[in-house]
Amino acid sequence: MTIQRSSPGQSPPEGATNSRFEVIKSIEGFVGDHIETLLKPVHESWQPSDYLPNMSRPDWVEEVSEFRRRAVSLSDEVLVVLVGDMVTEEALPTYQSWLNRLPGVADPTGSSDTPWARWGRGWTAEENRHGDLLNRYLYLTGRVDMRAVEVTIHHLINRGFDPRTNNDPYLGFIYTSFQERATKISHRNVGTLAMRAGDEVLQKICGLIAGDEARHEKAYKLFMKKIFEVDPAEAVRAFATMMRRKIVMPAILMRDATDENLFLHFSRIAQRLGVYTAQDYAEIIDDLVRHWEIPTLPGLTGVAAKAQDYLSDLADRYRALAERVVPGGPVKFSWVHGRQVG
Ligand SMILES: [Fe+2]
Ligand SMILES: [Fe+2]
């Protein structure tokens, strides 16, 4: 395959360059070939109602009571991480708009039949169930202040999110590869905490969502692997650029009625409970570096070779820096009726 290159001696600027756009278009067939296994058909997919009390049954009251009984032993800390994860999922409109800004990936009509457009809508449709299920779970348990949670979601969608990917599909897929893995880790760990608290329904719910995230992680890593094959020098540069910029979590701009630092406060609880930690950040870098076989990519020179060196031992540097002690004392969370948590 031939790829348009900028003239010799002129390094292409970071951002959605023509050559990157061409590569994205050129692997469309590859995406189409894999889409059936990377997304689940609707008739095989779980739906939120499968794991919630059936309100149309005559014994719905008993079902709801049983549901609530199981959730009684969840601590405020666990509720805070669960709400934070749910709020993150609920800002899906922001993420779909972001995906639709990536050149070559965007859905030009809103119902286009191109593989990238089908991927974007299919991914969104799967993700849409995550926020729905967690939201309804939390509402029915009666354990959190739903209005405060809804205010947070409202603020977060209002404020948006900039992952600093500059509408560049390479940076974008490095971001999503990282992020889907991070989300998988987080949901899985909340599931373990739910199991310890004796709520096996919540454990199951977190496991289902983590399973979807694992499939999405596999997909984005596969797309990026293909890009590494076709355009290794630019792909490795993009990977290094994204790592230097750091992966910002999608709910970074969350706030409630009063707490401007809500994301920081939530992420400290997540770190303290071991739900998502600085150590996890290092492990994700390590996984991506291995998966894309960065240290052994052949034939890189100049800036690309420097990027390869930078990435090859990056995880170890992060591991050494990962703080074991999380700063900050207890903070009041509106989500749990203003109680101190931490
Ligand atoms: Fe999700
Ligand atoms: Fe996901």
mmCIF file of C-alpha atoms and ligand atoms in Angstrom:
data_model
loop_
_atom_site.group_PDB
_atom_site.id
_atom_site.type_symbol
_atom_site.label_atom_id
_atom_site.label_comp_id
_atom_site.label_asym_id
_atom_site.label_seq_id
_atom_site.Cartn_x
_atom_site.Cartn_y
_atom_site.Cartn_z
ATOM 1 C CA MET A 1 0.000 0.000 0.000
ATOM 2 C CA THR A 2 1.236 3.526 -0.753
ATOM 3 C CA ILE A 3 0.736 6.266 1.747
ATOM 4 C CA GLN A 4 0.950 9.966 0.932
ATOM 5 C CA ARG A 5 3.982 11.423 2.641
ATOM 6 C CA SER A 6 4.965 14.993 3.230
ATOM 7 C CA SER A 7 8.009 16.138 1.298
ATOM 8 C CA PRO A 8 11.437 14.924 2.519
ATOM 9 C CA GLY A 9 12.931 16.883 5.375
ATOM 10 C CA GLN A 10 9.573 18.286 6.355
ATOM 11 C CA SER A 11 8.149 16.499 9.349
ATOM 12 C CA PRO A 12 4.360 16.350 9.353
ATOM 13 C CA PRO A 13 2.812 18.352 12.196
ATOM 14 C CA GLU A 14 1.011 16.539 14.990
ATOM 15 C CA GLY A 15 -2.676 16.510 14.295
ATOM 16 C CA ALA A 16 -4.934 15.085 11.649
ATOM 17 C CA THR A 17 -2.448 15.088 8.796
ATOM 18 C CA ASN A 18 -3.483 13.931 5.340
ATOM 19 C CA SER A 19 -1.322 10.830 5.585
ATOM 20 C CA ARG A 20 -2.998 9.743 8.825
ATOM 21 C CA PHE A 21 -6.390 10.306 7.263
ATOM 22 C CA GLU A 22 -5.333 8.156 4.269
ATOM 23 C CA VAL A 23 -4.190 5.350 6.558
ATOM 24 C CA ILE A 24 -7.490 5.410 8.451
ATOM 25 C CA LYS A 25 -9.418 5.194 5.195
ATOM 26 C CA SER A 26 -7.132 2.418 3.917
ATOM 27 C CA ILE A 27 -7.824 0.123 6.889
ATOM 28 C CA GLU A 28 -11.593 0.513 6.636
ATOM 29 C CA GLY A 29 -11.909 -2.938 5.028
ATOM 30 C CA PHE A 30 -9.932 -4.451 7.918
ATOM 31 C CA VAL A 31 -12.309 -2.819 10.418
ATOM 32 C CA GLY A 32 -15.281 -4.145 8.415
ATOM 33 C CA ASP A 33 -13.848 -7.685 8.518
ATOM 34 C CA HIS A 34 -13.560 -7.632 12.317
ATOM 35 C CA ILE A 35 -16.626 -5.657 13.317
ATOM 36 C CA GLU A 36 -18.881 -8.711 13.672
ATOM 37 C CA THR A 37 -16.661 -10.238 16.359
ATOM 38 C CA LEU A 38 -15.733 -6.990 18.103
ATOM 39 C CA LEU A 39 -19.339 -5.927 18.634
ATOM 40 C CA LYS A 40 -22.066 -8.256 19.853
ATOM 41 C CA PRO A 41 -25.258 -8.610 17.817
ATOM 42 C CA VAL A 42 -28.274 -7.044 19.556
ATOM 43 C CA HIS A 43 -30.054 -10.385 19.967
ATOM 44 C CA GLU A 44 -27.047 -11.774 21.880
ATOM 45 C CA SER A 45 -26.518 -8.675 24.023
ATOM 46 C CA TRP A 46 -27.553 -8.207 27.628
ATOM 47 C CA GLN A 47 -29.902 -5.346 28.439
ATOM 48 C CA PRO A 48 -30.164 -3.411 31.719
ATOM 49 C CA SER A 49 -33.608 -4.920 32.469
ATOM 50 C CA ASP A 50 -32.076 -8.409 32.596
ATOM 51 C CA TYR A 51 -30.391 -7.483 35.897
ATOM 52 C CA LEU A 52 -32.975 -5.216 37.513
ATOM 53 C CA PRO A 53 -36.259 -5.933 39.313
ATOM 54 C CA ASN A 54 -39.082 -6.473 36.824
ATOM 55 C CA MET A 55 -41.515 -3.680 37.656
ATOM 56 C CA SER A 56 -44.289 -5.207 35.544
ATOM 57 C CA ARG A 57 -44.539 -8.323 37.696
ATOM 58 C CA PRO A 58 -47.126 -8.602 40.471
ATOM 59 C CA ASP A 59 -44.363 -9.350 43.020
ATOM 60 C CA TRP A 60 -42.243 -6.329 42.078
ATOM 61 C CA VAL A 61 -42.336 -5.023 45.644
ATOM 62 C CA GLU A 62 -40.614 -8.155 46.959
ATOM 63 C CA GLU A 63 -38.105 -8.049 44.116
ATOM 64 C CA VAL A 64 -37.242 -4.441 44.912
ATOM 65 C CA SER A 65 -37.004 -5.165 48.653
ATOM 66 C CA GLU A 66 -34.597 -8.012 48.016
ATOM 67 C CA PHE A 67 -32.609 -5.793 45.652
ATOM 68 C CA ARG A 68 -32.338 -3.082 48.309
ATOM 69 C CA ARG A 69 -31.495 -5.552 51.089
ATOM 70 C CA ARG A 70 -28.417 -6.722 49.172
ATOM 71 C CA ALA A 71 -27.182 -3.151 48.730
ATOM 72 C CA VAL A 72 -27.432 -2.214 52.427
ATOM 73 C CA SER A 73 -23.892 -3.283 53.277
ATOM 74 C CA LEU A 74 -22.157 -1.181 50.585
ATOM 75 C CA SER A 75 -19.930 1.388 52.318
ATOM 76 C CA ASP A 76 -19.985 5.085 51.446
ATOM 77 C CA GLU A 77 -16.538 4.643 49.864
ATOM 78 C CA VAL A 78 -17.853 1.944 47.523
ATOM 79 C CA LEU A 79 -20.918 4.042 46.705
ATOM 80 C CA VAL A 80 -18.680 7.003 45.823
ATOM 81 C CA VAL A 81 -16.566 4.992 43.366
ATOM 82 C CA LEU A 82 -19.669 3.427 41.894
ATOM 83 C CA VAL A 83 -21.331 6.825 41.391
ATOM 84 C CA GLY A 84 -18.122 8.228 39.872
ATOM 85 C CA ASP A 85 -17.992 5.335 37.405
ATOM 86 C CA MET A 86 -21.690 5.761 36.590
ATOM 87 C CA VAL A 87 -21.355 9.525 36.029
ATOM 88 C CA THR A 88 -18.411 8.817 33.699
ATOM 89 C CA GLU A 89 -20.552 6.375 31.684
ATOM 90 C CA GLU A 90 -23.473 8.794 31.582
ATOM 91 C CA ALA A 91 -21.419 11.434 29.753
ATOM 92 C CA LEU A 92 -21.585 9.231 26.634
ATOM 93 C CA PRO A 93 -22.910 12.064 24.387
ATOM 94 C CA THR A 94 -19.544 13.784 24.887
ATOM 95 C CA TYR A 95 -17.605 10.694 23.810
ATOM 96 C CA GLN A 96 -19.746 9.978 20.771
ATOM 97 C CA SER A 97 -19.338 13.576 19.577
ATOM 98 C CA TRP A 98 -15.589 13.246 20.083
ATOM 99 C CA LEU A 99 -15.414 10.012 18.038
ATOM 100 C CA ASN A 100 -17.403 11.695 15.302
ATOM 101 C CA ARG A 101 -14.848 14.479 15.009
ATOM 102 C CA LEU A 102 -12.017 12.090 14.040
ATOM 103 C CA PRO A 103 -11.266 12.460 10.315
ATOM 104 C CA GLY A 104 -11.958 9.235 8.453
ATOM 105 C CA VAL A 105 -13.713 7.687 11.450
ATOM 106 C CA ALA A 106 -16.694 10.040 11.619
ATOM 107 C CA ASP A 107 -20.138 8.994 10.458
ATOM 108 C CA PRO A 108 -20.795 11.447 7.599
ATOM 109 C CA THR A 109 -24.591 11.146 7.457
ATOM 110 C CA GLY A 110 -25.526 9.757 10.868
ATOM 111 C CA SER A 111 -26.538 6.385 9.428
ATOM 112 C CA SER A 112 -23.726 5.686 6.961
ATOM 113 C CA ASP A 113 -22.834 2.155 6.057
ATOM 114 C CA THR A 114 -19.051 2.604 6.177
ATOM 115 C CA PRO A 115 -17.244 0.257 8.590
ATOM 116 C CA TRP A 116 -15.965 3.147 10.737
ATOM 117 C CA ALA A 117 -19.443 4.680 11.005
ATOM 118 C CA ARG A 118 -20.919 1.277 11.912
ATOM 119 C CA TRP A 119 -18.216 0.783 14.512
ATOM 120 C CA GLY A 120 -18.884 4.219 16.048
ATOM 121 C CA ARG A 121 -22.620 3.650 16.374
ATOM 122 C CA GLY A 122 -22.248 0.037 17.518
ATOM 123 C CA TRP A 123 -19.745 1.043 20.197
ATOM 124 C CA THR A 124 -22.027 3.855 21.379
ATOM 125 C CA ALA A 125 -25.048 1.535 21.529
ATOM 126 C CA GLU A 126 -23.134 -0.932 23.713
ATOM 127 C CA GLU A 127 -21.801 1.820 25.950
ATOM 128 C CA ASN A 128 -25.259 3.341 26.344
ATOM 129 C CA ARG A 129 -26.355 0.358 28.441
ATOM 130 C CA HIS A 130 -23.595 0.924 31.000
ATOM 131 C CA GLY A 131 -24.851 4.248 32.304
ATOM 132 C CA ASP A 132 -28.468 3.060 32.106
ATOM 133 C CA LEU A 133 -27.825 -0.044 34.181
ATOM 134 C CA LEU A 134 -25.705 1.637 36.854
ATOM 135 C CA ASN A 135 -28.088 4.585 37.063
ATOM 136 C CA ARG A 136 -31.136 2.364 37.598
ATOM 137 C CA TYR A 137 -29.257 0.158 40.024
ATOM 138 C CA LEU A 138 -28.322 3.152 42.176
ATOM 139 C CA TYR A 139 -31.805 4.663 41.956
ATOM 140 C CA LEU A 140 -33.511 1.441 43.077
ATOM 141 C CA THR A 141 -31.146 0.760 45.975
ATOM 142 C CA GLY A 142 -32.054 4.102 47.554
ATOM 143 C CA ARG A 143 -28.482 4.366 48.837
ATOM 144 C CA VAL A 144 -27.484 7.651 47.165
ATOM 145 C CA ASP A 145 -28.853 11.163 46.670
ATOM 146 C CA MET A 146 -29.991 10.752 43.069
ATOM 147 C CA ARG A 147 -30.628 14.446 42.535
ATOM 148 C CA ALA A 148 -27.052 15.315 43.507
ATOM 149 C CA VAL A 149 -25.819 12.589 41.148
ATOM 150 C CA GLU A 150 -27.999 13.905 38.317
ATOM 151 C CA VAL A 151 -26.726 17.450 38.901
ATOM 152 C CA THR A 152 -23.183 16.061 38.518
ATOM 153 C CA ILE A 153 -24.068 14.363 35.219
ATOM 154 C CA HIS A 154 -25.713 17.562 33.994
ATOM 155 C CA HIS A 155 -22.617 19.601 34.849
ATOM 156 C CA LEU A 156 -20.260 17.064 33.275
ATOM 157 C CA ILE A 157 -22.073 16.966 29.927
ATOM 158 C CA ASN A 158 -22.367 20.759 30.032
ATOM 159 C CA ARG A 159 -18.657 21.135 30.597
ATOM 160 C CA GLY A 160 -17.513 18.484 28.111
ATOM 161 C CA PHE A 161 -14.128 16.862 27.904
ATOM 162 C CA ASP A 162 -10.945 17.423 25.922
ATOM 163 C CA PRO A 163 -8.716 14.319 25.871
ATOM 164 C CA ARG A 164 -6.029 16.400 24.103
ATOM 165 C CA THR A 165 -6.123 14.176 21.038
ATOM 166 C CA ASN A 166 -6.466 17.159 18.647
ATOM 167 C CA ASN A 167 -8.979 15.303 16.458
ATOM 168 C CA ASP A 168 -6.127 13.059 15.345
ATOM 169 C CA PRO A 169 -7.269 9.447 14.847
ATOM 170 C CA TYR A 170 -3.889 7.980 15.874
ATOM 171 C CA LEU A 171 -3.878 9.906 19.150
ATOM 172 C CA GLY A 172 -7.576 9.075 19.454
ATOM 173 C CA PHE A 173 -7.145 5.310 19.223
ATOM 174 C CA ILE A 174 -4.189 5.335 21.583
ATOM 175 C CA TYR A 175 -6.397 7.229 24.006
ATOM 176 C CA THR A 176 -9.329 4.803 23.650
ATOM 177 C CA SER A 177 -7.064 1.722 23.904
ATOM 178 C CA PHE A 178 -5.790 3.087 27.213
ATOM 179 C CA GLN A 179 -9.151 4.294 28.426
ATOM 180 C CA GLU A 180 -11.153 1.143 27.711
ATOM 181 C CA ARG A 181 -8.570 -0.868 29.651
ATOM 182 C CA ALA A 182 -8.673 1.639 32.526
ATOM 183 C CA THR A 183 -12.478 1.456 32.629
ATOM 184 C CA LYS A 184 -12.380 -2.347 32.553
ATOM 185 C CA ILE A 185 -9.991 -2.392 35.522
ATOM 186 C CA SER A 186 -12.151 0.052 37.442
ATOM 187 C CA HIS A 187 -15.456 -1.803 36.922
ATOM 188 C CA ARG A 188 -13.826 -5.136 37.691
ATOM 189 C CA ASN A 189 -12.414 -3.841 40.974
ATOM 190 C CA VAL A 190 -15.746 -2.316 42.015
ATOM 191 C CA GLY A 191 -17.259 -5.746 41.289
ATOM 192 C CA THR A 192 -14.789 -7.316 43.725
ATOM 193 C CA LEU A 193 -15.735 -4.758 46.399
ATOM 194 C CA ALA A 194 -19.425 -5.510 45.779
ATOM 195 C CA MET A 195 -18.755 -9.221 46.228
ATOM 196 C CA ARG A 196 -16.977 -8.558 49.533
ATOM 197 C CA ALA A 197 -19.987 -6.519 50.683
ATOM 198 C CA GLY A 198 -22.302 -9.394 49.754
ATOM 199 C CA ASP A 199 -24.096 -7.754 46.809
ATOM 200 C CA GLU A 200 -23.814 -10.425 44.132
ATOM 201 C CA VAL A 201 -26.145 -8.576 41.753
ATOM 202 C CA LEU A 202 -23.868 -5.540 41.736
ATOM 203 C CA GLN A 203 -20.894 -7.839 41.311
ATOM 204 C CA LYS A 204 -22.583 -9.364 38.254
ATOM 205 C CA ILE A 205 -23.472 -5.909 36.857
ATOM 206 C CA CYS A 206 -19.877 -4.670 37.190
ATOM 207 C CA GLY A 207 -18.615 -7.893 35.605
ATOM 208 C CA LEU A 208 -20.911 -7.500 32.586
ATOM 209 C CA ILE A 209 -19.817 -3.926 32.004
ATOM 210 C CA ALA A 210 -16.155 -4.865 32.466
ATOM 211 C CA GLY A 211 -16.687 -7.600 29.853
ATOM 212 C CA ASP A 212 -17.894 -5.023 27.319
ATOM 213 C CA GLU A 213 -14.975 -2.741 28.117
ATOM 214 C CA ALA A 214 -12.587 -5.669 27.581
ATOM 215 C CA ARG A 215 -14.043 -6.232 24.109
ATOM 216 C CA HIS A 216 -13.773 -2.521 23.301
ATOM 217 C CA GLU A 217 -10.180 -2.496 24.538
ATOM 218 C CA LYS A 218 -9.439 -5.436 22.252
ATOM 219 C CA ALA A 219 -10.999 -3.580 19.310
ATOM 220 C CA TYR A 220 -9.121 -0.309 19.761
ATOM 221 C CA LYS A 221 -5.839 -2.142 20.376
ATOM 222 C CA LEU A 222 -6.449 -4.129 17.176
ATOM 223 C CA PHE A 223 -7.170 -0.989 15.110
ATOM 224 C CA MET A 224 -4.018 0.581 16.471
ATOM 225 C CA LYS A 225 -2.003 -2.599 15.888
ATOM 226 C CA LYS A 226 -3.007 -2.383 12.235
ATOM 227 C CA ILE A 227 -1.918 1.264 12.135
ATOM 228 C CA PHE A 228 1.434 0.234 13.644
ATOM 229 C CA GLU A 229 1.795 -2.282 10.809
ATOM 230 C CA VAL A 230 0.936 0.189 8.045
ATOM 231 C CA ASP A 231 2.536 3.370 9.399
ATOM 232 C CA PRO A 232 4.943 2.448 12.249
ATOM 233 C CA ALA A 233 6.962 5.666 12.401
ATOM 234 C CA GLU A 234 3.923 7.929 12.728
ATOM 235 C CA ALA A 235 2.139 5.500 15.048
ATOM 236 C CA VAL A 236 5.043 5.354 17.488
ATOM 237 C CA ARG A 237 5.359 9.148 17.431
ATOM 238 C CA ALA A 238 1.659 9.462 18.198
ATOM 239 C CA PHE A 239 1.949 6.969 21.069
ATOM 240 C CA ALA A 240 4.842 8.935 22.591
ATOM 241 C CA THR A 241 2.976 12.226 22.111
ATOM 242 C CA MET A 242 -0.096 10.876 23.895
ATOM 243 C CA MET A 243 1.951 9.502 26.789
ATOM 244 C CA ARG A 244 3.801 12.806 27.194
ATOM 245 C CA ARG A 245 0.479 14.617 27.298
ATOM 246 C CA LYS A 246 -0.817 12.038 29.805
ATOM 247 C CA ILE A 247 -4.120 10.243 29.710
ATOM 248 C CA VAL A 248 -6.735 12.453 31.318
ATOM 249 C CA MET A 249 -9.803 10.668 32.658
ATOM 250 C CA PRO A 250 -13.027 11.483 30.800
ATOM 251 C CA ALA A 251 -14.839 12.738 33.911
ATOM 252 C CA ILE A 252 -12.087 15.193 34.856
ATOM 253 C CA LEU A 253 -14.468 18.179 34.604
ATOM 254 C CA MET A 254 -17.119 16.711 36.888
ATOM 255 C CA ARG A 255 -18.488 18.885 39.681
ATOM 256 C CA ASP A 256 -21.662 19.005 41.740
ATOM 257 C CA ALA A 257 -23.536 22.021 43.127
ATOM 258 C CA THR A 258 -20.639 23.039 45.372
ATOM 259 C CA ASP A 259 -17.520 20.909 44.923
ATOM 260 C CA GLU A 260 -15.295 22.199 42.114
ATOM 261 C CA ASN A 261 -12.720 19.501 42.938
ATOM 262 C CA LEU A 262 -15.141 16.614 42.825
ATOM 263 C CA PHE A 263 -13.097 14.597 40.332
ATOM 264 C CA LEU A 264 -9.969 14.889 42.454
ATOM 265 C CA HIS A 265 -11.901 13.852 45.562
ATOM 266 C CA PHE A 266 -13.518 10.897 43.767
ATOM 267 C CA SER A 267 -10.236 9.740 42.235
ATOM 268 C CA ARG A 268 -8.538 9.789 45.643
ATOM 269 C CA ILE A 269 -11.175 7.436 47.018
ATOM 270 C CA ALA A 270 -10.766 5.224 43.920
ATOM 271 C CA GLN A 271 -7.014 5.134 44.471
ATOM 272 C CA ARG A 272 -7.363 4.428 48.192
ATOM 273 C CA LEU A 273 -9.756 1.526 47.591
ATOM 274 C CA GLY A 274 -7.469 0.158 44.872
ATOM 275 C CA VAL A 275 -10.181 0.615 42.209
ATOM 276 C CA TYR A 276 -7.960 2.629 39.886
ATOM 277 C CA THR A 277 -4.448 3.571 40.952
ATOM 278 C CA ALA A 278 -1.204 5.136 39.754
ATOM 279 C CA GLN A 279 0.098 1.578 39.630
ATOM 280 C CA ASP A 280 -2.699 0.673 37.197
ATOM 281 C CA TYR A 281 -1.656 3.601 34.998
ATOM 282 C CA ALA A 282 1.862 2.133 34.781
ATOM 283 C CA GLU A 283 0.519 -1.370 34.104
ATOM 284 C CA ILE A 284 -1.651 -0.105 31.241
ATOM 285 C CA ILE A 285 1.351 1.572 29.592
ATOM 286 C CA ASP A 286 3.252 -1.683 30.001
ATOM 287 C CA ASP A 287 0.416 -3.677 28.417
ATOM 288 C CA LEU A 288 0.148 -1.335 25.410
ATOM 289 C CA VAL A 289 3.924 -1.240 24.865
ATOM 290 C CA ARG A 290 4.012 -5.045 24.861
ATOM 291 C CA HIS A 291 0.884 -5.456 22.767
ATOM 292 C CA TRP A 292 2.155 -3.175 20.014
ATOM 293 C CA GLU A 293 5.663 -4.663 20.391
ATOM 294 C CA ILE A 294 7.187 -1.214 20.638
ATOM 295 C CA PRO A 295 10.754 -2.187 21.680
ATOM 296 C CA THR A 296 11.187 -4.467 18.649
ATOM 297 C CA LEU A 297 9.510 -2.354 15.927
ATOM 298 C CA PRO A 298 12.066 -2.533 13.120
ATOM 299 C CA GLY A 299 13.606 0.203 11.015
ATOM 300 C CA LEU A 300 12.710 3.333 12.988
ATOM 301 C CA THR A 301 14.993 6.340 12.680
ATOM 302 C CA GLY A 302 15.160 9.935 13.929
ATOM 303 C CA VAL A 303 12.182 11.184 15.944
ATOM 304 C CA ALA A 304 10.409 7.822 15.653
ATOM 305 C CA ALA A 305 13.432 5.961 17.079
ATOM 306 C CA LYS A 306 13.570 8.470 19.951
ATOM 307 C CA ALA A 307 9.854 7.890 20.604
ATOM 308 C CA GLN A 308 10.496 4.125 20.623
ATOM 309 C CA ASP A 309 13.257 4.535 23.244
ATOM 310 C CA TYR A 310 11.099 6.832 25.362
ATOM 311 C CA LEU A 311 8.204 4.347 25.349
ATOM 312 C CA SER A 312 10.209 1.188 25.908
ATOM 313 C CA ASP A 313 10.971 1.845 29.578
ATOM 314 C CA LEU A 314 8.184 4.299 30.343
ATOM 315 C CA ALA A 315 6.115 1.856 32.425
ATOM 316 C CA ASP A 316 9.069 1.234 34.766
ATOM 317 C CA ARG A 317 9.501 4.953 35.305
ATOM 318 C CA TYR A 318 5.811 5.291 36.179
ATOM 319 C CA ARG A 319 6.001 2.286 38.492
ATOM 320 C CA ALA A 320 8.861 3.865 40.395
ATOM 321 C CA LEU A 321 6.881 7.093 40.763
ATOM 322 C CA ALA A 322 3.535 5.504 41.704
ATOM 323 C CA GLU A 323 2.707 6.885 45.121
ATOM 324 C CA ARG A 324 1.623 4.373 47.673
ATOM 325 C CA VAL A 325 0.169 6.975 50.042
ATOM 326 C CA VAL A 326 -2.801 8.937 48.749
ATOM 327 C CA PRO A 327 -2.907 12.517 50.066
ATOM 328 C CA GLY A 328 -5.959 14.262 51.502
ATOM 329 C CA GLY A 329 -8.375 13.610 54.352
ATOM 330 C CA PRO A 330 -12.108 12.879 54.425
ATOM 331 C CA VAL A 331 -14.341 14.988 52.175
ATOM 332 C CA LYS A 332 -18.108 15.520 52.117
ATOM 333 C CA PHE A 333 -19.830 14.007 49.092
ATOM 334 C CA SER A 334 -23.255 15.283 48.033
ATOM 335 C CA TRP A 335 -23.816 11.865 46.391
ATOM 336 C CA VAL A 336 -24.079 10.249 49.849
ATOM 337 C CA HIS A 337 -26.171 13.038 51.391
ATOM 338 C CA GLY A 338 -23.163 15.150 52.381
ATOM 339 C CA ARG A 339 -21.529 12.523 54.584
ATOM 340 C CA GLN A 340 -17.735 12.600 55.037
ATOM 341 C CA VAL A 341 -15.948 9.926 53.037
ATOM 342 C CA GLY A 342 -12.295 8.931 53.039
HETATM 343 FE FE FE B 1 -18.574 1.885 29.422
HETATM 344 FE FE FE B 2 -16.051 1.035 26.790
#
